Structure formats: structure tokens, C-alpha cells
Short mmCIF file of C-alpha atoms in Angstrom, two decimals:
data_model
loop_
_atom_site.label_atom_id
_atom_site.label_comp_id
_atom_site.label_asym_id
_atom_site.label_seq_id
_atom_site.Cartn_x
_atom_site.Cartn_y
_atom_site.Cartn_z
CA MET A 1 10.11 5.03 -17.83
CA GLU A 2 6.72 4.68 -16.24
CA PHE A 3 6.84 2.84 -12.73
CA ASP A 4 4.69 -0.23 -12.35
CA LEU A 5 4.09 -1.26 -8.90
CA GLU A 6 3.66 -4.93 -9.88
CA ASN A 7 7.13 -4.94 -11.70
CA PRO A 8 9.33 -2.42 -9.81
CA LEU A 9 12.76 -3.71 -10.97
CA THR A 10 11.98 -3.65 -14.65
CA GLY A 11 8.95 -1.61 -15.26
CA CYS A 12 8.77 -2.58 -18.70
CA THR A 13 6.96 -5.86 -18.99
CA THR A 14 3.74 -6.99 -17.64
CA GLU A 15 5.12 -10.34 -16.47
CA GLN A 16 7.77 -10.83 -13.99
CA GLN A 17 11.04 -12.52 -15.17
CA PRO A 18 12.00 -15.57 -13.30
CA GLU A 19 15.38 -14.05 -12.47
CA THR A 20 14.05 -11.06 -10.77
CA ILE A 21 12.21 -12.97 -8.28
CA PRO A 22 15.20 -13.54 -5.71
CA ASP A 23 16.17 -9.88 -6.23
CA LEU A 24 12.64 -8.75 -5.30
CA PHE A 25 12.77 -10.74 -2.03
CA PHE A 26 16.34 -9.83 -1.34
CA SER A 27 15.80 -6.00 -2.01
CA ALA A 28 12.44 -5.56 -0.29
CA SER A 29 13.87 -4.77 3.11
CA ASP A 30 15.20 -1.60 1.69
CA HIS A 31 11.84 -0.28 0.84
CA MET A 32 10.17 -1.23 4.26
CA PRO A 33 9.39 1.33 6.86
CA SER A 34 11.55 0.83 9.81
CA LEU A 35 8.81 2.03 12.38
CA ILE A 36 8.75 0.18 15.62
CA ILE A 37 5.39 -0.25 16.45
CA SER A 38 5.67 -0.72 20.15
CA GLN A 39 7.70 2.46 20.40
CA THR A 40 5.34 4.49 18.16
CA SER A 41 3.68 7.43 20.08
CA ASP A 42 0.11 8.33 19.83
CA PHE A 43 1.01 11.53 18.14
CA HIS A 44 2.79 9.39 15.16
CA ILE A 45 -0.09 6.99 14.92
CA CYS A 46 -2.51 9.97 14.51
CA PHE A 47 -0.32 11.74 12.15
CA ARG A 48 -0.10 8.69 9.94
CA GLN A 49 -3.96 8.26 10.24
CA GLU A 50 -4.54 11.89 9.02
CA ALA A 51 -1.87 11.50 6.29
CA ILE A 52 -3.62 8.53 4.85
CA SER A 53 -6.95 10.11 5.17
CA LEU A 54 -5.73 13.13 3.19
CA ALA A 55 -3.95 10.96 0.41
CA LEU A 56 -7.23 9.18 -0.10
CA GLN A 57 -9.14 12.47 -0.17
CA ALA A 58 -6.60 13.51 -2.96
CA GLN A 59 -7.34 10.14 -4.67
CA TYR A 60 -11.03 10.91 -4.96
CA SER A 61 -10.92 14.68 -5.42
CA CYS A 62 -8.19 14.60 -8.08
CA ASP A 63 -9.37 11.30 -9.64
CA LEU A 64 -6.00 9.60 -9.11
CA ASP A 65 -5.30 6.09 -9.68
CA PRO A 66 -5.44 4.24 -6.13
CA LEU A 67 -1.89 3.00 -6.76
CA VAL A 68 -0.62 6.55 -6.78
CA ALA A 69 -2.02 7.17 -3.21
CA TYR A 70 -0.81 3.83 -2.00
CA LEU A 71 2.75 4.78 -3.32
CA ALA A 72 2.53 8.07 -1.70
CA VAL A 73 1.61 6.46 1.74
CA ASN A 74 4.55 4.04 1.20
CA TYR A 75 6.83 7.17 0.82
CA ILE A 76 5.12 8.67 4.01
CA ASP A 77 5.88 5.74 6.15
CA ARG A 78 9.26 5.43 4.86
CA PHE A 79 9.98 9.05 5.41
CA MET A 80 8.51 8.82 9.07
CA SER A 81 10.79 6.08 9.92
CA LYS A 82 13.90 8.23 8.87
CA LYS A 83 12.85 11.47 10.28
CA GLU A 84 11.39 12.76 13.60
CA ILE A 85 8.16 14.76 13.10
CA GLN A 86 7.98 17.39 15.66
CA GLN A 87 4.74 18.21 17.38
CA GLY A 88 3.15 21.69 17.34
CA LYS A 89 3.63 22.26 13.39
CA PRO A 90 0.26 20.89 11.92
CA TRP A 91 1.13 22.24 8.53
CA VAL A 92 3.86 19.73 8.05
CA LEU A 93 1.36 16.89 7.48
CA LYS A 94 -0.20 18.89 4.58
CA LEU A 95 3.25 19.63 3.03
CA LEU A 96 4.42 16.09 3.43
CA VAL A 97 1.43 14.66 2.04
CA ALA A 98 1.19 16.84 -0.90
CA SER A 99 5.00 16.24 -1.83
CA CYS A 100 4.77 12.60 -1.59
CA LEU A 101 1.58 12.52 -3.70
CA SER A 102 3.45 14.75 -6.12
CA LEU A 103 6.51 12.48 -6.17
CA ALA A 104 4.20 9.37 -6.57
CA ALA A 105 2.40 10.80 -9.53
CA LYS A 106 5.67 11.61 -11.19
CA MET A 107 6.99 8.22 -10.75
CA MET A 108 3.69 6.57 -12.32
CA ASN A 109 3.57 9.37 -15.19
CA THR A 110 0.14 10.63 -13.88
CA HIS A 111 -1.02 14.17 -13.63
CA PHE A 112 -1.49 15.62 -10.21
CA SER A 113 -2.15 19.26 -9.69
CA ALA A 114 -0.77 20.15 -6.15
CA SER A 115 -2.29 23.58 -6.20
CA ASP A 116 -5.85 22.34 -7.34
CA PHE A 117 -5.58 19.82 -4.23
CA GLN A 118 -4.37 22.34 -1.78
CA ARG A 119 -7.18 24.68 -2.97
CA GLU A 120 -9.58 22.05 -2.20
CA GLN A 121 -8.15 21.35 1.21
CA GLY A 122 -7.92 25.05 2.11
CA PHE A 123 -4.11 25.51 2.33
CA ILE A 124 -1.39 26.59 -0.04
CA PHE A 125 2.18 26.10 -0.38
CA ASP A 126 4.17 27.61 -3.26
CA THR A 127 5.99 25.38 -6.10
CA LYS A 128 9.46 25.98 -4.58
CA THR A 129 8.56 24.90 -1.14
CA ILE A 130 7.02 21.63 -2.31
CA ASN A 131 9.91 20.95 -4.53
CA GLN A 132 12.20 21.53 -1.58
CA MET A 133 10.12 19.15 0.49
CA GLU A 134 10.22 16.61 -2.28
CA LEU A 135 14.06 16.67 -2.21
CA LEU A 136 14.01 16.13 1.58
CA VAL A 137 11.93 13.05 0.98
CA LEU A 138 14.08 11.87 -1.83
CA ASN A 139 17.26 12.19 0.41
CA ALA A 140 15.62 10.37 3.37
CA LEU A 141 14.58 7.56 1.26
CA ASP A 142 18.05 7.40 -0.50
CA TRP A 143 16.41 8.02 -3.77
CA ARG A 144 14.92 4.53 -3.75
CA MET A 145 11.48 5.48 -5.23
CA ARG A 146 10.94 2.35 -7.20
CA SER A 147 9.10 0.78 -4.08
CA ILE A 148 8.85 -2.72 -3.71
CA THR A 149 5.44 -3.44 -2.24
CA PRO A 150 3.07 -6.49 -1.76
CA PHE A 151 1.81 -5.76 -5.33
CA SER A 152 5.24 -6.70 -6.76
CA PHE A 153 4.91 -10.28 -5.41
CA LEU A 154 1.19 -11.09 -6.56
CA SER A 155 2.10 -12.46 -10.00
CA PHE A 156 4.75 -14.74 -8.40
CA PHE A 157 2.64 -16.31 -5.74
CA ILE A 158 -0.43 -16.52 -8.08
CA SER A 159 1.81 -18.65 -10.44
CA LEU A 160 1.86 -21.20 -7.66
CA LEU A 161 -2.01 -21.62 -7.98
CA GLU A 162 -3.57 -24.91 -9.44
CA PRO A 163 -5.80 -24.75 -11.54
CA LYS A 164 -4.39 -22.17 -13.96
CA ASP A 165 -7.61 -20.56 -15.25
CA PRO A 166 -6.88 -17.00 -16.17
CA PRO A 167 -10.47 -15.70 -15.13
CA LEU A 168 -10.05 -17.43 -11.65
CA LYS A 169 -6.60 -16.21 -11.15
CA GLN A 170 -7.66 -12.63 -11.98
CA ALA A 171 -10.41 -12.67 -9.62
CA LEU A 172 -8.08 -13.79 -6.78
CA LYS A 173 -5.59 -11.23 -7.57
CA ASP A 174 -8.34 -8.57 -7.61
CA ARG A 175 -9.58 -9.67 -4.24
CA ALA A 176 -6.09 -9.87 -2.81
CA SER A 177 -5.38 -6.37 -4.05
CA GLU A 178 -8.28 -5.17 -2.12
CA PHE A 179 -6.83 -6.45 1.02
CA ILE A 180 -3.59 -5.03 0.35
CA PHE A 181 -4.95 -1.67 -0.02
CA LYS A 182 -6.91 -2.19 3.20
CA ALA A 183 -3.83 -3.59 5.01
CA GLN A 184 -1.96 -0.28 4.33
CA HIS A 185 -4.29 1.26 7.00
CA GLU A 186 -3.35 -1.27 9.75
CA ILE A 187 -0.17 0.14 11.23
CA LYS A 188 0.38 -3.31 13.04
CA LEU A 189 1.04 -4.80 9.49
CA LEU A 190 3.91 -2.60 8.78
CA GLU A 191 6.13 -5.04 10.61
CA PHE A 192 5.65 -7.59 7.89
CA GLU A 193 7.75 -7.84 4.73
CA PRO A 194 5.86 -6.96 1.44
CA SER A 195 6.10 -10.46 0.23
CA ILE A 196 4.42 -11.75 3.58
CA ILE A 197 1.53 -9.23 3.13
CA ALA A 198 1.16 -10.39 -0.55
CA ALA A 199 1.20 -14.02 0.43
CA SER A 200 -1.23 -13.69 3.29
CA SER A 201 -3.74 -11.50 1.18
CA LEU A 202 -3.74 -14.28 -1.31
CA ILE A 203 -4.38 -17.10 1.19
CA VAL A 204 -7.31 -15.01 2.74
CA ALA A 205 -8.77 -14.44 -0.57
CA SER A 206 -8.47 -18.06 -1.68
CA HIS A 207 -10.25 -19.09 1.66
CA GLU A 208 -13.10 -16.96 0.47
CA LEU A 209 -13.11 -17.58 -3.29
CA LEU A 210 -11.96 -21.13 -3.77
CA PRO A 211 -13.30 -24.51 -2.72
CA MET A 212 -11.46 -25.93 0.52
CA GLN A 213 -9.18 -28.37 -1.44
CA TYR A 214 -7.73 -25.68 -3.84
CA SER A 215 -7.32 -23.08 -1.11
CA SER A 216 -5.57 -25.61 1.07
CA SER A 217 -3.38 -26.73 -1.66
CA PHE A 218 -2.57 -23.12 -2.66
CA LYS A 219 -1.49 -22.34 0.90
CA THR A 220 0.67 -25.32 1.09
CA SER A 221 2.29 -24.27 -2.15
CA ILE A 222 3.00 -20.70 -0.69
CA LEU A 223 4.50 -22.25 2.45
CA SER A 224 6.68 -24.47 0.75
CA CYS A 225 8.23 -21.47 -1.09
CA GLN A 226 12.00 -21.19 -0.11
CA HIS A 227 11.65 -17.40 0.45
CA VAL A 228 8.95 -17.27 2.80
CA ASN A 229 9.03 -17.40 6.60
CA LYS A 230 6.33 -19.71 7.66
CA GLU A 231 5.90 -18.17 11.22
CA LYS A 232 5.60 -14.64 9.72
CA LEU A 233 3.15 -15.78 7.19
CA LEU A 234 0.74 -17.45 9.57
CA ALA A 235 0.96 -14.54 12.03
CA CYS A 236 0.16 -12.03 9.02
CA SER A 237 -2.46 -14.23 7.67
CA ASN A 238 -4.24 -14.33 10.91
CA ALA A 239 -3.98 -10.64 11.44
CA MET A 240 -5.25 -10.05 7.83
CA GLN A 241 -8.18 -12.39 8.50
CA GLU A 242 -9.10 -10.40 11.62
CA MET A 243 -8.93 -7.29 9.68
CA VAL A 244 -11.25 -8.61 7.04
CA GLU A 245 -13.73 -9.87 9.45
CA ARG A 246 -13.64 -6.83 11.65
CA ALA A 247 -14.28 -4.69 8.42
CA GLY A 248 -17.05 -6.86 7.20
CA TYR A 249 -16.98 -5.78 3.59
CA GLU A 250 -17.96 -7.41 0.53
CA SER A 251 -16.45 -6.86 -3.10
CA VAL A 252 -19.40 -8.19 -5.47
CA SER A 253 -17.44 -8.01 -8.63
CA SER A 254 -14.39 -10.20 -7.64
CA THR A 255 -16.69 -12.69 -5.87
CA ARG A 256 -19.01 -13.03 -8.53
CA THR A 257 -16.29 -13.53 -11.22
CA ALA A 258 -14.62 -16.18 -9.00
CA LEU A 259 -17.84 -18.17 -8.31
CA SER A 260 -18.90 -17.96 -12.00
CA VAL A 261 -15.61 -19.66 -12.96
CA LEU A 262 -15.86 -22.14 -10.25
CA ASP A 263 -19.35 -22.90 -11.52
CA GLN A 264 -18.02 -23.54 -15.00
CA HIS A 265 -14.93 -25.55 -14.25
CA TYR A 266 -15.30 -27.08 -10.81
CA ASN A 267 -19.05 -27.44 -10.39
CA LYS A 268 -18.65 -30.87 -8.56
CA SER A 269 -15.88 -29.59 -6.16
CA VAL A 270 -18.14 -26.34 -5.49
CA THR A 271 -21.17 -28.54 -4.63
CA ASP A 272 -19.41 -31.03 -2.47
CA THR A 273 -17.32 -28.41 -0.62
CA SER A 274 -18.81 -26.21 1.83
CA THR A 275 -17.31 -22.83 1.25
CA SER A 276 -18.17 -19.61 2.81
CA THR A 277 -17.85 -16.06 1.45
CA SER A 278 -16.94 -13.47 3.99
CA THR A 279 -18.90 -10.17 3.58
CA ILE A 280 -16.42 -7.45 3.73
CA THR A 281 -16.64 -3.47 3.42
CA SER A 282 -15.38 -1.57 0.62
CA VAL A 283 -11.60 -0.60 0.35
CA GLY A 284 -11.43 2.92 1.83
CA MET A 285 -10.61 4.17 5.01
CA SER A 286 -12.92 4.36 7.79
CA MET A 287 -11.44 7.15 9.84
CA THR A 288 -12.41 10.52 10.87
CA PRO A 289 -10.45 13.37 9.20
CA GLY A 290 -8.92 15.87 11.18
CA LYS A 291 -10.62 19.30 11.40
CA ARG A 292 -9.73 21.07 8.10
CA GLU A 293 -7.78 24.20 8.51
CA ILE A 294 -9.31 27.07 6.60
CA LYS A 295 -6.52 29.34 6.96
CA ARG A 296 -4.41 29.47 3.74
CA ARG A 297 -0.62 29.39 4.23
CA LYS A 298 2.03 30.81 1.86
CA LEU A 299 5.64 29.77 2.84
CA ASN A 300 8.09 31.91 0.99
CA ASN A 301 10.85 31.70 3.58
CA HIS A 302 14.10 30.03 3.44
CA PHE A 303 13.13 26.22 3.75
CA ASN A 304 15.29 23.95 5.96
CA GLU A 305 15.05 20.85 8.10
CA ASN A 306 14.53 22.84 11.42
CA LYS A 307 11.88 25.12 10.18
CA VAL A 308 10.00 22.29 8.43
CA GLY A 309 9.84 20.60 11.74
CA PHE A 310 11.80 17.32 10.83
CA SER A 311 15.00 15.93 12.68
CA GLN A 312 16.99 12.87 11.93
CA ARG A 313 15.83 9.68 13.82
#
């Protein structure tokens, strides 16, 4: 069954069933990386940045759905929180990224050629080595591959929005999704639960796309949700707003769609209420990739944790 990030528990319908919502909130912690940001070394921060950069390169060079790369990074984060990555073995990064991309593509029933990607990047691991690395990742993640991410909570929180116009809700969802993609690059946001990141992305998006009275009402509805920790939500929303302002990017399509809907249905409110639309950069990572290794590697030796350079945390 093809895995759907928005519907991780069932994966078979486009709308979340009401009875699955408490399960989503309850189970989300099992799919969070347990990295302690204050104790994360510069090496691990750089390792993560390079891993995300490499995953994004694969997204563009292999024409992957952005959700595949997003899911792969989720696997990488969770793996890094379970296994200690030893320094001095730079090929570990490439093997881990290729394996997590392969797993994510399999979960989402998407074609991904690890060999083509490796040739593009100038390194080669044989199929057996990648498969063994995949098994190591699966074991580290306790085979919980149907990750519960912020995308899993968008439909639930959007259902709290008044008014119910589908085009407006879709524009809000699209804008919030952009923020979620961007938030994955912010290591300090890893401490927040997926539901908090989803709610925060919608709050920030609503401030941008909705008149003041509607965004304020929407925020109140989210804060009133029994599953939401208000202090964490406010802290995450502030951090995400800072991220947006720092990035300074604009998503023309979603902004125009939302304003068009508002013009049609809430013309008076839009006229009477002063709203500002932040200019924000495109969702993509603005980090400098590491120096590409030209040397091709072929690993045919016996594969085990010590040789790969991982140890249990």
C-alpha cells in the first residue's frame, strides 16, 4: 500500500477519519528524532546539513517528489538520534543518504535509481551494501517507517478554520506546507512535535493570507485544541515566524490564490483590515554543499556496524 504522509495511519483515504486523530497525537513521539540540540556537536550539525543538501540534490536531479526527500530526511534525523556517527569516515554520509532515499521511495511507491544518483554525485556503492545499510536503518527505527510528520496534522487543523471555502483552505495548506519543508532545515525546530510544527505553520500562513479577524479566530481555535501545548505552540510559532522573516521569500501562487478568494468572498473585510503579506524566499535550502568527492568507491567487503562507522547511542 502506498504510504501517504498526510494520512500515515491508514494510507488509503484522502480524508483523515476522526477516530484516528487522537492516535496521531499519541503516536507522534515514536516518530520524532530524539536529538538534544544543546548537546549536538558541530560535526553532527554539519553532517545533517550536508545530508539535507545531498537529499535535495537527489530530489532535483532524479525528479523526485519533494515528499520523498522530506521523508528521507526524517529517517536520517531519527537514525542519527539512535546511532552515533563516527568522524573520519566521510563516505558514511553518502551511504546513509542514498539508503534513506531508497527506503523513502519504496514507501511512497516511487522510482528512485540509487545507481544513477550515485553516478551523478561521483560515488558508487553496490546494491548489497545499500541493502545492508537499509536494514541497519530499519532496525534503528524499529521498522516504524510510516512516519508521522507535520503533514499528518494539516487537514485536522485546517478543519478548524472558519470560513470553509475550499480554495482558501487549499491556499492556506499550500503555504503552510512550504513552511514545513523549510522548517526541516532548521535544527532548532526538531525539538517540537510534528503537530506543533503543523499548527505553527498554519498560524504563520494565516497571518499572511487571511484578514486579521479570521487569522485571530483561527489561532484561537488551534490554541483551544485539547491536544495542543499552548506554550510550545507559541514558542514554535515565534521561531517559525523568525525563520520566514529571515528567509524573506514569496510564494506567488498560493498568495495570489488566497487573495483572489478573499476578494471574492470577503471584499469588505479585506478592505477594512490592514493585512501584510510577507515576502519569503522559495522553499529550498540555502546552504553550501560540501566539496564533492570525485573518487568512486566500491564497497564489497563484509558490512557491519563497526566498519560502517556507527555505534549505539
